[in-house]
Amino acid sequence: TDCLKTLDDKNFACGIAEAIKTAVIQDFELFQIFKTRITKDDSSSLEKIISRCVEIKASVVSRDEKENGLRQILNFGHTLGHAIERLSSYKIHHGEAVAIGMSLITKACMNKNLCKSSLYNELIEVLLINNLPVKHSYSQQELYSASLSDKKRNADSITVVYSPELGCSKLLSLPLKDFENFIAAAFD
């Protein structure tokens, strides 16, 4: 964990965003660690976080090496995150964009009754505690258009990864028209 001390605060937070993503989709207890800000000097917490994230990713990838199903859960926050990166001409770093993407997807799910508002509120709280953004300046149409080139898109549909409750995840395949409406729910 000593090498993490060489990162600037923004890049460190970006790594934490990916760890938070992993906790949301697979590990309720790991998520609880992020309720206190994680710093580069917190070697004990970082060792737990890194170890658990590696275990989770290895388990998911070993069960779905070709990304035909389960492995897609690792993309939570990435569909809209990649769109935000592109729209910002990559001025918004990957981890920051994923944090915003997680918040947008979770807000849309909350507004569509796919998750409880408590999940959304806890996620926002944890992202903010860990110096990650949750807001953006893009329109629904900009996000939708930029999302169309995402790797989770099939010809006429796109797969959205969401968490109905902390520690678990689901895949939702949406026709593109429904995906546009889904994004709109994040703006309500």
N, C-alpha and C. Protein backbone atom coordinates (compact mmCIF):
# COMPACT_ATOMS: atom_id res chain seq x y z
N THR A 1 0.81 -1.21 0.00
CA THR A 1 0.00 0.00 0.00
C THR A 1 0.85 1.27 0.00
N ASP A 2 2.15 1.14 0.26
CA ASP A 2 3.00 2.33 0.28
C ASP A 2 3.02 3.05 -1.07
N CYS A 3 2.92 2.31 -2.17
CA CYS A 3 2.95 2.96 -3.49
C CYS A 3 1.73 3.87 -3.68
N LEU A 4 0.63 3.62 -2.98
CA LEU A 4 -0.55 4.47 -3.11
C LEU A 4 -0.28 5.88 -2.59
N LYS A 5 0.69 6.00 -1.69
CA LYS A 5 1.04 7.31 -1.14
C LYS A 5 1.66 8.23 -2.20
N THR A 6 2.13 7.65 -3.32
CA THR A 6 2.73 8.45 -4.37
C THR A 6 1.68 9.08 -5.29
N LEU A 7 0.43 8.64 -5.17
CA LEU A 7 -0.65 9.19 -6.00
C LEU A 7 -1.11 10.54 -5.48
N ASP A 8 -1.53 11.41 -6.41
CA ASP A 8 -2.16 12.65 -5.95
C ASP A 8 -3.57 12.29 -5.46
N ASP A 9 -4.19 13.23 -4.77
CA ASP A 9 -5.49 12.95 -4.14
C ASP A 9 -6.56 12.55 -5.15
N LYS A 10 -6.56 13.18 -6.32
CA LYS A 10 -7.57 12.88 -7.33
C LYS A 10 -7.45 11.44 -7.83
N ASN A 11 -6.25 11.01 -8.14
CA ASN A 11 -6.06 9.65 -8.64
C ASN A 11 -6.31 8.61 -7.55
N PHE A 12 -5.96 8.94 -6.32
CA PHE A 12 -6.27 8.03 -5.22
C PHE A 12 -7.78 7.86 -5.08
N ALA A 13 -8.52 8.99 -5.12
CA ALA A 13 -9.98 8.93 -5.02
C ALA A 13 -10.57 8.12 -6.17
N CYS A 14 -9.99 8.23 -7.35
CA CYS A 14 -10.49 7.46 -8.50
C CYS A 14 -10.38 5.96 -8.24
N GLY A 15 -9.30 5.54 -7.63
CA GLY A 15 -9.16 4.13 -7.27
C GLY A 15 -10.18 3.71 -6.22
N ILE A 16 -10.45 4.60 -5.28
CA ILE A 16 -11.45 4.32 -4.25
C ILE A 16 -12.83 4.18 -4.89
N ALA A 17 -13.10 4.94 -5.95
CA ALA A 17 -14.39 4.83 -6.65
C ALA A 17 -14.61 3.41 -7.16
N GLU A 18 -13.57 2.82 -7.73
CA GLU A 18 -13.69 1.44 -8.23
C GLU A 18 -13.90 0.45 -7.08
N ALA A 19 -13.27 0.71 -5.96
CA ALA A 19 -13.45 -0.16 -4.79
C ALA A 19 -14.88 -0.02 -4.23
N ILE A 20 -15.38 1.20 -4.22
CA ILE A 20 -16.76 1.42 -3.77
C ILE A 20 -17.72 0.69 -4.70
N LYS A 21 -17.48 0.77 -6.00
CA LYS A 21 -18.30 0.05 -6.98
C LYS A 21 -18.35 -1.43 -6.64
N THR A 22 -17.20 -2.01 -6.36
CA THR A 22 -17.13 -3.43 -6.04
C THR A 22 -17.93 -3.75 -4.79
N ALA A 23 -17.84 -2.90 -3.80
CA ALA A 23 -18.59 -3.11 -2.55
C ALA A 23 -20.08 -3.03 -2.79
N VAL A 24 -20.53 -2.05 -3.56
CA VAL A 24 -21.97 -1.89 -3.81
C VAL A 24 -22.53 -3.14 -4.46
N ILE A 25 -21.83 -3.69 -5.43
CA ILE A 25 -22.38 -4.82 -6.20
C ILE A 25 -22.18 -6.18 -5.56
N GLN A 26 -21.28 -6.28 -4.55
CA GLN A 26 -20.97 -7.62 -4.05
C GLN A 26 -20.73 -7.77 -2.56
N ASP A 27 -20.55 -6.67 -1.79
CA ASP A 27 -20.13 -6.87 -0.40
C ASP A 27 -20.61 -5.75 0.52
N PHE A 28 -21.71 -6.00 1.19
CA PHE A 28 -22.30 -5.04 2.12
C PHE A 28 -21.30 -4.61 3.19
N GLU A 29 -20.57 -5.57 3.77
CA GLU A 29 -19.62 -5.26 4.84
C GLU A 29 -18.47 -4.39 4.33
N LEU A 30 -17.98 -4.67 3.14
CA LEU A 30 -16.91 -3.84 2.56
C LEU A 30 -17.41 -2.41 2.37
N PHE A 31 -18.65 -2.24 1.96
CA PHE A 31 -19.22 -0.91 1.76
C PHE A 31 -19.16 -0.08 3.05
N GLN A 32 -19.35 -0.73 4.18
CA GLN A 32 -19.37 -0.02 5.46
C GLN A 32 -18.04 0.66 5.76
N ILE A 33 -16.94 0.10 5.26
CA ILE A 33 -15.61 0.68 5.48
C ILE A 33 -15.54 2.09 4.90
N PHE A 34 -16.24 2.32 3.79
CA PHE A 34 -16.15 3.60 3.09
C PHE A 34 -16.99 4.70 3.74
N LYS A 35 -17.69 4.37 4.81
CA LYS A 35 -18.48 5.40 5.50
C LYS A 35 -17.59 6.35 6.29
N THR A 36 -16.33 5.98 6.42
CA THR A 36 -15.30 6.86 6.94
C THR A 36 -14.32 7.09 5.80
N ARG A 37 -13.88 8.31 5.61
CA ARG A 37 -12.99 8.61 4.49
C ARG A 37 -11.73 7.75 4.55
N ILE A 38 -11.43 7.14 3.43
CA ILE A 38 -10.22 6.33 3.32
C ILE A 38 -9.09 7.24 2.84
N THR A 39 -7.97 7.18 3.52
CA THR A 39 -6.81 8.00 3.14
C THR A 39 -5.65 7.11 2.72
N LYS A 40 -4.70 7.72 2.08
CA LYS A 40 -3.51 6.98 1.62
C LYS A 40 -2.70 6.42 2.78
N ASP A 41 -2.85 7.00 3.97
CA ASP A 41 -2.09 6.56 5.14
C ASP A 41 -2.78 5.45 5.93
N ASP A 42 -4.00 5.08 5.53
CA ASP A 42 -4.78 4.07 6.26
C ASP A 42 -4.45 2.67 5.72
N SER A 43 -3.22 2.23 5.99
CA SER A 43 -2.73 0.96 5.45
C SER A 43 -3.60 -0.23 5.83
N SER A 44 -4.08 -0.25 7.04
CA SER A 44 -4.90 -1.38 7.49
C SER A 44 -6.19 -1.50 6.67
N SER A 45 -6.91 -0.39 6.52
CA SER A 45 -8.14 -0.41 5.71
C SER A 45 -7.84 -0.70 4.25
N LEU A 46 -6.77 -0.08 3.74
CA LEU A 46 -6.42 -0.30 2.33
C LEU A 46 -6.09 -1.75 2.04
N GLU A 47 -5.39 -2.41 2.96
CA GLU A 47 -5.08 -3.83 2.77
C GLU A 47 -6.36 -4.65 2.71
N LYS A 48 -7.31 -4.38 3.60
CA LYS A 48 -8.60 -5.09 3.59
C LYS A 48 -9.35 -4.82 2.29
N ILE A 49 -9.40 -3.56 1.90
CA ILE A 49 -10.14 -3.17 0.69
C ILE A 49 -9.54 -3.84 -0.54
N ILE A 50 -8.24 -3.73 -0.70
CA ILE A 50 -7.58 -4.30 -1.87
C ILE A 50 -7.75 -5.81 -1.91
N SER A 51 -7.52 -6.45 -0.79
CA SER A 51 -7.64 -7.91 -0.73
C SER A 51 -9.05 -8.36 -1.10
N ARG A 52 -10.04 -7.71 -0.53
CA ARG A 52 -11.43 -8.12 -0.78
C ARG A 52 -11.83 -7.82 -2.23
N CYS A 53 -11.41 -6.68 -2.77
CA CYS A 53 -11.74 -6.34 -4.16
C CYS A 53 -11.10 -7.34 -5.14
N VAL A 54 -9.87 -7.73 -4.86
CA VAL A 54 -9.20 -8.72 -5.71
C VAL A 54 -9.94 -10.06 -5.63
N GLU A 55 -10.33 -10.47 -4.43
CA GLU A 55 -11.09 -11.72 -4.27
C GLU A 55 -12.39 -11.69 -5.07
N ILE A 56 -13.11 -10.59 -4.96
CA ILE A 56 -14.39 -10.46 -5.65
C ILE A 56 -14.19 -10.49 -7.16
N LYS A 57 -13.26 -9.69 -7.65
CA LYS A 57 -13.05 -9.65 -9.10
C LYS A 57 -12.58 -11.00 -9.63
N ALA A 58 -11.67 -11.65 -8.93
CA ALA A 58 -11.19 -12.97 -9.36
C ALA A 58 -12.34 -13.98 -9.40
N SER A 59 -13.19 -13.94 -8.41
CA SER A 59 -14.33 -14.86 -8.36
C SER A 59 -15.29 -14.62 -9.53
N VAL A 60 -15.59 -13.36 -9.78
CA VAL A 60 -16.52 -13.03 -10.87
C VAL A 60 -15.92 -13.39 -12.22
N VAL A 61 -14.67 -13.01 -12.45
CA VAL A 61 -14.03 -13.28 -13.74
C VAL A 61 -13.85 -14.77 -13.97
N SER A 62 -13.50 -15.52 -12.93
CA SER A 62 -13.30 -16.97 -13.12
C SER A 62 -14.61 -17.69 -13.46
N ARG A 63 -15.73 -17.12 -13.04
CA ARG A 63 -17.03 -17.72 -13.36
C ARG A 63 -17.57 -17.25 -14.72
N ASP A 64 -16.96 -16.21 -15.29
CA ASP A 64 -17.44 -15.68 -16.57
C ASP A 64 -16.27 -15.02 -17.30
N GLU A 65 -15.36 -15.85 -17.79
CA GLU A 65 -14.14 -15.34 -18.41
C GLU A 65 -14.39 -14.52 -19.67
N LYS A 66 -15.45 -14.82 -20.40
CA LYS A 66 -15.70 -14.16 -21.69
C LYS A 66 -16.72 -13.03 -21.61
N GLU A 67 -17.11 -12.64 -20.41
CA GLU A 67 -18.06 -11.54 -20.18
C GLU A 67 -19.38 -11.77 -20.91
N ASN A 68 -19.93 -12.95 -20.71
CA ASN A 68 -21.21 -13.31 -21.32
C ASN A 68 -22.39 -13.07 -20.39
N GLY A 69 -22.12 -12.79 -19.14
CA GLY A 69 -23.23 -12.62 -18.19
C GLY A 69 -22.75 -11.96 -16.91
N LEU A 70 -22.45 -12.79 -15.91
CA LEU A 70 -22.11 -12.32 -14.57
C LEU A 70 -21.04 -11.24 -14.57
N ARG A 71 -20.03 -11.39 -15.36
CA ARG A 71 -18.90 -10.45 -15.36
C ARG A 71 -19.34 -9.01 -15.66
N GLN A 72 -20.47 -8.86 -16.33
CA GLN A 72 -20.96 -7.53 -16.65
C GLN A 72 -21.25 -6.70 -15.40
N ILE A 73 -21.46 -7.37 -14.26
CA ILE A 73 -21.74 -6.60 -13.03
C ILE A 73 -20.57 -5.69 -12.66
N LEU A 74 -19.38 -6.02 -13.11
CA LEU A 74 -18.20 -5.20 -12.82
C LEU A 74 -18.27 -3.85 -13.53
N ASN A 75 -19.24 -3.69 -14.42
CA ASN A 75 -19.41 -2.45 -15.16
C ASN A 75 -20.40 -1.48 -14.50
N PHE A 76 -20.78 -1.74 -13.26
CA PHE A 76 -21.70 -0.83 -12.56
C PHE A 76 -21.13 0.58 -12.59
N GLY A 77 -21.93 1.52 -13.09
CA GLY A 77 -21.51 2.92 -13.18
C GLY A 77 -20.72 3.25 -14.43
N HIS A 78 -20.30 2.24 -15.19
CA HIS A 78 -19.41 2.47 -16.32
C HIS A 78 -20.12 2.92 -17.59
N THR A 79 -21.34 2.47 -17.84
CA THR A 79 -22.02 2.87 -19.07
C THR A 79 -22.13 4.39 -19.13
N LEU A 80 -22.68 4.99 -18.10
CA LEU A 80 -22.79 6.45 -18.08
C LEU A 80 -21.44 7.09 -17.74
N GLY A 81 -20.61 6.39 -16.98
CA GLY A 81 -19.27 6.90 -16.67
C GLY A 81 -18.44 7.10 -17.92
N HIS A 82 -18.43 6.12 -18.81
CA HIS A 82 -17.68 6.26 -20.06
C HIS A 82 -18.25 7.40 -20.91
N ALA A 83 -19.57 7.55 -20.89
CA ALA A 83 -20.20 8.65 -21.63
C ALA A 83 -19.72 10.00 -21.08
N ILE A 84 -19.66 10.11 -19.76
CA ILE A 84 -19.22 11.35 -19.12
C ILE A 84 -17.75 11.63 -19.44
N GLU A 85 -16.94 10.59 -19.43
CA GLU A 85 -15.53 10.78 -19.81
C GLU A 85 -15.42 11.36 -21.22
N ARG A 86 -16.13 10.75 -22.17
CA ARG A 86 -16.09 11.23 -23.55
C ARG A 86 -16.61 12.67 -23.67
N LEU A 87 -17.74 12.93 -23.03
CA LEU A 87 -18.33 14.27 -23.11
C LEU A 87 -17.40 15.34 -22.53
N SER A 88 -16.61 14.98 -21.54
CA SER A 88 -15.70 15.95 -20.92
C SER A 88 -14.35 16.02 -21.64
N SER A 89 -14.24 15.31 -22.77
CA SER A 89 -12.94 15.19 -23.46
C SER A 89 -11.88 14.66 -22.51
N TYR A 90 -12.30 13.77 -21.63
CA TYR A 90 -11.44 13.07 -20.66
C TYR A 90 -10.83 14.00 -19.62
N LYS A 91 -11.44 15.16 -19.41
CA LYS A 91 -11.02 16.04 -18.31
C LYS A 91 -11.54 15.49 -16.98
N ILE A 92 -12.67 14.79 -17.04
CA ILE A 92 -13.17 14.09 -15.86
C ILE A 92 -12.51 12.72 -15.87
N HIS A 93 -11.78 12.42 -14.81
CA HIS A 93 -11.04 11.16 -14.72
C HIS A 93 -12.00 9.97 -14.64
N HIS A 94 -11.48 8.79 -14.99
CA HIS A 94 -12.30 7.59 -15.05
C HIS A 94 -13.04 7.31 -13.74
N GLY A 95 -12.35 7.31 -12.62
CA GLY A 95 -12.99 7.02 -11.33
C GLY A 95 -14.05 8.05 -10.97
N GLU A 96 -13.79 9.30 -11.29
CA GLU A 96 -14.78 10.35 -11.04
C GLU A 96 -16.02 10.11 -11.89
N ALA A 97 -15.82 9.77 -13.16
CA ALA A 97 -16.93 9.50 -14.07
C ALA A 97 -17.73 8.28 -13.62
N VAL A 98 -17.04 7.25 -13.15
CA VAL A 98 -17.73 6.06 -12.64
C VAL A 98 -18.55 6.41 -11.40
N ALA A 99 -18.01 7.25 -10.53
CA ALA A 99 -18.76 7.69 -9.35
C ALA A 99 -20.05 8.40 -9.76
N ILE A 100 -19.94 9.30 -10.72
CA ILE A 100 -21.13 10.00 -11.21
C ILE A 100 -22.08 9.01 -11.87
N GLY A 101 -21.53 8.08 -12.65
CA GLY A 101 -22.36 7.06 -13.30
C GLY A 101 -23.11 6.20 -12.30
N MET A 102 -22.43 5.80 -11.21
CA MET A 102 -23.12 5.02 -10.17
C MET A 102 -24.25 5.82 -9.55
N SER A 103 -24.00 7.10 -9.31
CA SER A 103 -25.04 7.92 -8.68
C SER A 103 -26.23 8.10 -9.62
N LEU A 104 -25.97 8.29 -10.91
CA LEU A 104 -27.06 8.44 -11.88
C LEU A 104 -27.89 7.16 -12.01
N ILE A 105 -27.21 6.04 -12.16
CA ILE A 105 -27.92 4.76 -12.31
C ILE A 105 -28.75 4.49 -11.07
N THR A 106 -28.18 4.73 -9.90
CA THR A 106 -28.90 4.45 -8.66
C THR A 106 -30.08 5.39 -8.48
N LYS A 107 -29.90 6.65 -8.88
CA LYS A 107 -31.04 7.58 -8.78
C LYS A 107 -32.16 7.16 -9.72
N ALA A 108 -31.81 6.76 -10.94
CA ALA A 108 -32.82 6.29 -11.88
C ALA A 108 -33.54 5.06 -11.32
N CYS A 109 -32.78 4.15 -10.73
CA CYS A 109 -33.38 2.94 -10.13
C CYS A 109 -34.29 3.30 -8.97
N MET A 110 -33.87 4.23 -8.17
CA MET A 110 -34.71 4.68 -7.05
C MET A 110 -36.03 5.24 -7.59
N ASN A 111 -35.94 6.08 -8.61
CA ASN A 111 -37.14 6.69 -9.17
C ASN A 111 -38.02 5.70 -9.93
N LYS A 112 -37.45 4.56 -10.31
CA LYS A 112 -38.22 3.51 -10.98
C LYS A 112 -38.56 2.37 -10.02
N ASN A 113 -38.34 2.59 -8.73
CA ASN A 113 -38.65 1.61 -7.68
C ASN A 113 -37.91 0.28 -7.85
N LEU A 114 -36.67 0.36 -8.36
CA LEU A 114 -35.82 -0.81 -8.47
C LEU A 114 -34.86 -0.94 -7.28
N CYS A 115 -34.78 0.14 -6.50
CA CYS A 115 -34.00 0.12 -5.26
C CYS A 115 -34.62 1.14 -4.31
N LYS A 116 -34.26 1.03 -3.07
CA LYS A 116 -34.78 1.96 -2.05
C LYS A 116 -33.99 3.26 -2.06
N SER A 117 -34.65 4.32 -1.63
CA SER A 117 -33.98 5.62 -1.56
C SER A 117 -32.81 5.58 -0.58
N SER A 118 -32.88 4.70 0.40
CA SER A 118 -31.79 4.60 1.37
C SER A 118 -30.48 4.18 0.69
N LEU A 119 -30.57 3.32 -0.32
CA LEU A 119 -29.36 2.90 -1.05
C LEU A 119 -28.77 4.11 -1.77
N TYR A 120 -29.61 4.87 -2.43
CA TYR A 120 -29.13 6.06 -3.13
C TYR A 120 -28.48 7.03 -2.15
N ASN A 121 -29.14 7.29 -1.04
CA ASN A 121 -28.61 8.23 -0.05
C ASN A 121 -27.28 7.75 0.53
N GLU A 122 -27.16 6.46 0.84
CA GLU A 122 -25.91 5.92 1.38
C GLU A 122 -24.79 6.01 0.35
N LEU A 123 -25.12 5.71 -0.90
CA LEU A 123 -24.10 5.78 -1.95
C LEU A 123 -23.59 7.21 -2.10
N ILE A 124 -24.50 8.16 -2.19
CA ILE A 124 -24.08 9.56 -2.34
C ILE A 124 -23.21 9.98 -1.15
N GLU A 125 -23.62 9.61 0.05
CA GLU A 125 -22.87 9.96 1.25
C GLU A 125 -21.44 9.40 1.19
N VAL A 126 -21.31 8.15 0.82
CA VAL A 126 -19.99 7.50 0.76
C VAL A 126 -19.13 8.12 -0.34
N LEU A 127 -19.72 8.41 -1.48
CA LEU A 127 -18.94 9.04 -2.56
C LEU A 127 -18.43 10.41 -2.13
N LEU A 128 -19.28 11.20 -1.53
CA LEU A 128 -18.87 12.53 -1.08
C LEU A 128 -17.82 12.48 0.02
N ILE A 129 -18.00 11.57 0.98
CA ILE A 129 -17.01 11.40 2.06
C ILE A 129 -15.63 11.11 1.48
N ASN A 130 -15.62 10.36 0.37
CA ASN A 130 -14.35 9.94 -0.23
C ASN A 130 -13.92 10.83 -1.40
N ASN A 131 -14.36 12.10 -1.35
CA ASN A 131 -13.92 13.13 -2.31
C ASN A 131 -14.23 12.79 -3.77
N LEU A 132 -15.38 12.18 -4.00
CA LEU A 132 -15.78 11.84 -5.36
C LEU A 132 -17.00 12.65 -5.77
N PRO A 133 -17.04 13.05 -7.03
CA PRO A 133 -18.17 13.86 -7.50
C PRO A 133 -19.42 13.01 -7.72
N VAL A 134 -20.57 13.67 -7.60
CA VAL A 134 -21.85 12.99 -7.87
C VAL A 134 -22.69 13.81 -8.85
N LYS A 135 -22.18 14.95 -9.27
CA LYS A 135 -22.93 15.82 -10.18
C LYS A 135 -22.17 16.01 -11.48
N HIS A 136 -22.90 16.42 -12.49
CA HIS A 136 -22.33 16.65 -13.82
C HIS A 136 -23.12 17.77 -14.48
N SER A 137 -22.68 18.17 -15.65
CA SER A 137 -23.34 19.29 -16.33
C SER A 137 -23.92 18.89 -17.69
N TYR A 138 -24.16 17.61 -17.90
CA TYR A 138 -24.62 17.14 -19.20
C TYR A 138 -26.12 16.91 -19.22
N SER A 139 -26.71 17.05 -20.39
CA SER A 139 -28.15 16.84 -20.53
C SER A 139 -28.45 15.35 -20.69
N GLN A 140 -29.70 15.02 -20.53
CA GLN A 140 -30.16 13.63 -20.74
C GLN A 140 -29.78 13.17 -22.14
N GLN A 141 -30.04 14.02 -23.12
CA GLN A 141 -29.78 13.65 -24.52
C GLN A 141 -28.28 13.45 -24.77
N GLU A 142 -27.45 14.31 -24.18
CA GLU A 142 -26.00 14.15 -24.35
C GLU A 142 -25.54 12.82 -23.76
N LEU A 143 -26.02 12.50 -22.56
CA LEU A 143 -25.62 11.23 -21.93
C LEU A 143 -26.11 10.04 -22.75
N TYR A 144 -27.35 10.11 -23.19
CA TYR A 144 -27.90 9.02 -23.99
C TYR A 144 -27.08 8.81 -25.27
N SER A 145 -26.85 9.88 -26.02
CA SER A 145 -26.10 9.77 -27.28
C SER A 145 -24.69 9.24 -27.05
N ALA A 146 -24.03 9.74 -26.03
CA ALA A 146 -22.66 9.30 -25.74
C ALA A 146 -22.62 7.85 -25.25
N SER A 147 -23.71 7.37 -24.68
CA SER A 147 -23.77 5.99 -24.17
C SER A 147 -23.96 4.96 -25.28
N LEU A 148 -24.39 5.39 -26.43
CA LEU A 148 -24.72 4.45 -27.51
C LEU A 148 -23.51 3.68 -28.03
N SER A 149 -22.32 4.19 -27.79
CA SER A 149 -21.12 3.47 -28.24
C SER A 149 -20.55 2.57 -27.16
N ASP A 150 -21.27 2.41 -26.04
CA ASP A 150 -20.77 1.60 -24.93
C ASP A 150 -20.70 0.13 -25.30
N LYS A 151 -19.73 -0.59 -24.73
CA LYS A 151 -19.55 -2.00 -25.06
C LYS A 151 -20.68 -2.89 -24.56
N LYS A 152 -21.49 -2.39 -23.63
CA LYS A 152 -22.62 -3.18 -23.14
C LYS A 152 -23.82 -3.08 -24.08
N ARG A 153 -23.69 -2.31 -25.13
CA ARG A 153 -24.79 -2.16 -26.08
C ARG A 153 -24.79 -3.32 -27.08
N ASN A 154 -25.96 -3.87 -27.30
CA ASN A 154 -26.17 -4.79 -28.42
C ASN A 154 -26.81 -3.95 -29.51
N ALA A 155 -27.24 -4.54 -30.59
CA ALA A 155 -27.80 -3.77 -31.71
C ALA A 155 -28.89 -2.80 -31.27
N ASP A 156 -29.92 -3.30 -30.61
CA ASP A 156 -31.07 -2.48 -30.26
C ASP A 156 -31.31 -2.37 -28.76
N SER A 157 -30.34 -2.79 -27.97
CA SER A 157 -30.52 -2.73 -26.52
C SER A 157 -29.20 -2.46 -25.83
N ILE A 158 -29.30 -2.16 -24.55
CA ILE A 158 -28.10 -1.91 -23.74
C ILE A 158 -28.35 -2.54 -22.37
N THR A 159 -27.30 -3.09 -21.79
CA THR A 159 -27.42 -3.71 -20.48
C THR A 159 -26.99 -2.73 -19.40
N VAL A 160 -27.87 -2.52 -18.46
CA VAL A 160 -27.60 -1.63 -17.34
C VAL A 160 -27.34 -2.50 -16.11
N VAL A 161 -26.27 -2.19 -15.41
CA VAL A 161 -25.95 -2.87 -14.16
C VAL A 161 -26.45 -1.99 -13.03
N TYR A 162 -27.20 -2.58 -12.11
CA TYR A 162 -27.68 -1.81 -10.97
C TYR A 162 -27.68 -2.66 -9.71
N SER A 163 -27.80 -1.98 -8.59
CA SER A 163 -27.84 -2.66 -7.30
C SER A 163 -29.21 -2.44 -6.67
N PRO A 164 -29.98 -3.51 -6.48
CA PRO A 164 -31.27 -3.35 -5.81
C PRO A 164 -31.10 -3.11 -4.31
N GLU A 165 -29.98 -3.59 -3.76
CA GLU A 165 -29.63 -3.36 -2.37
C GLU A 165 -28.13 -3.54 -2.23
N LEU A 166 -27.55 -2.93 -1.21
CA LEU A 166 -26.10 -3.01 -1.03
C LEU A 166 -25.64 -4.46 -0.96
N GLY A 167 -24.61 -4.75 -1.74
CA GLY A 167 -24.01 -6.08 -1.72
C GLY A 167 -24.53 -7.02 -2.78
N CYS A 168 -25.43 -6.55 -3.62
CA CYS A 168 -25.88 -7.41 -4.71
C CYS A 168 -26.12 -6.56 -5.96
N SER A 169 -26.21 -7.24 -7.08
CA SER A 169 -26.36 -6.52 -8.34
C SER A 169 -27.23 -7.32 -9.29
N LYS A 170 -27.78 -6.60 -10.25
CA LYS A 170 -28.60 -7.21 -11.28
C LYS A 170 -28.28 -6.57 -12.62
N LEU A 171 -28.59 -7.33 -13.66
CA LEU A 171 -28.45 -6.83 -15.03
C LEU A 171 -29.84 -6.58 -15.58
N LEU A 172 -29.99 -5.45 -16.25
CA LEU A 172 -31.26 -5.08 -16.84
C LEU A 172 -31.02 -4.74 -18.30
N SER A 173 -31.53 -5.58 -19.20
CA SER A 173 -31.39 -5.32 -20.62
C SER A 173 -32.56 -4.45 -21.06
N LEU A 174 -32.23 -3.29 -21.62
CA LEU A 174 -33.26 -2.32 -22.02
C LEU A 174 -33.17 -2.03 -23.51
N PRO A 175 -34.32 -2.03 -24.20
CA PRO A 175 -34.30 -1.49 -25.56
C PRO A 175 -33.81 -0.05 -25.49
N LEU A 176 -33.18 0.42 -26.55
CA LEU A 176 -32.58 1.75 -26.52
C LEU A 176 -33.58 2.85 -26.16
N LYS A 177 -34.81 2.75 -26.65
CA LYS A 177 -35.82 3.76 -26.32
C LYS A 177 -36.09 3.76 -24.81
N ASP A 178 -36.16 2.57 -24.21
CA ASP A 178 -36.38 2.48 -22.77
C ASP A 178 -35.16 2.96 -21.99
N PHE A 179 -33.97 2.75 -22.56
CA PHE A 179 -32.75 3.24 -21.91
C PHE A 179 -32.75 4.76 -21.86
N GLU A 180 -33.23 5.39 -22.92
CA GLU A 180 -33.33 6.85 -22.93
C GLU A 180 -34.27 7.32 -21.82
N ASN A 181 -35.39 6.63 -21.62
CA ASN A 181 -36.32 6.96 -20.55
C ASN A 181 -35.71 6.66 -19.18
N PHE A 182 -34.90 5.62 -19.11
CA PHE A 182 -34.21 5.25 -17.88
C PHE A 182 -33.29 6.38 -17.44
N ILE A 183 -32.51 6.90 -18.39
CA ILE A 183 -31.61 8.03 -18.09
C ILE A 183 -32.42 9.23 -17.60
N ALA A 184 -33.55 9.45 -18.24
CA ALA A 184 -34.40 10.58 -17.85
C ALA A 184 -34.82 10.47 -16.38
N ALA A 185 -35.00 9.25 -15.89
CA ALA A 185 -35.40 9.05 -14.49
C ALA A 185 -34.31 9.50 -13.52
N ALA A 186 -33.07 9.58 -13.98
CA ALA A 186 -31.98 10.07 -13.14
C ALA A 186 -32.03 11.59 -12.98
N PHE A 187 -32.81 12.23 -13.81
CA PHE A 187 -32.92 13.69 -13.77
C PHE A 187 -34.17 14.14 -13.02
N ASP A 188 -35.02 13.21 -12.61
CA ASP A 188 -36.26 13.56 -11.88
C ASP A 188 -35.98 14.02 -10.47
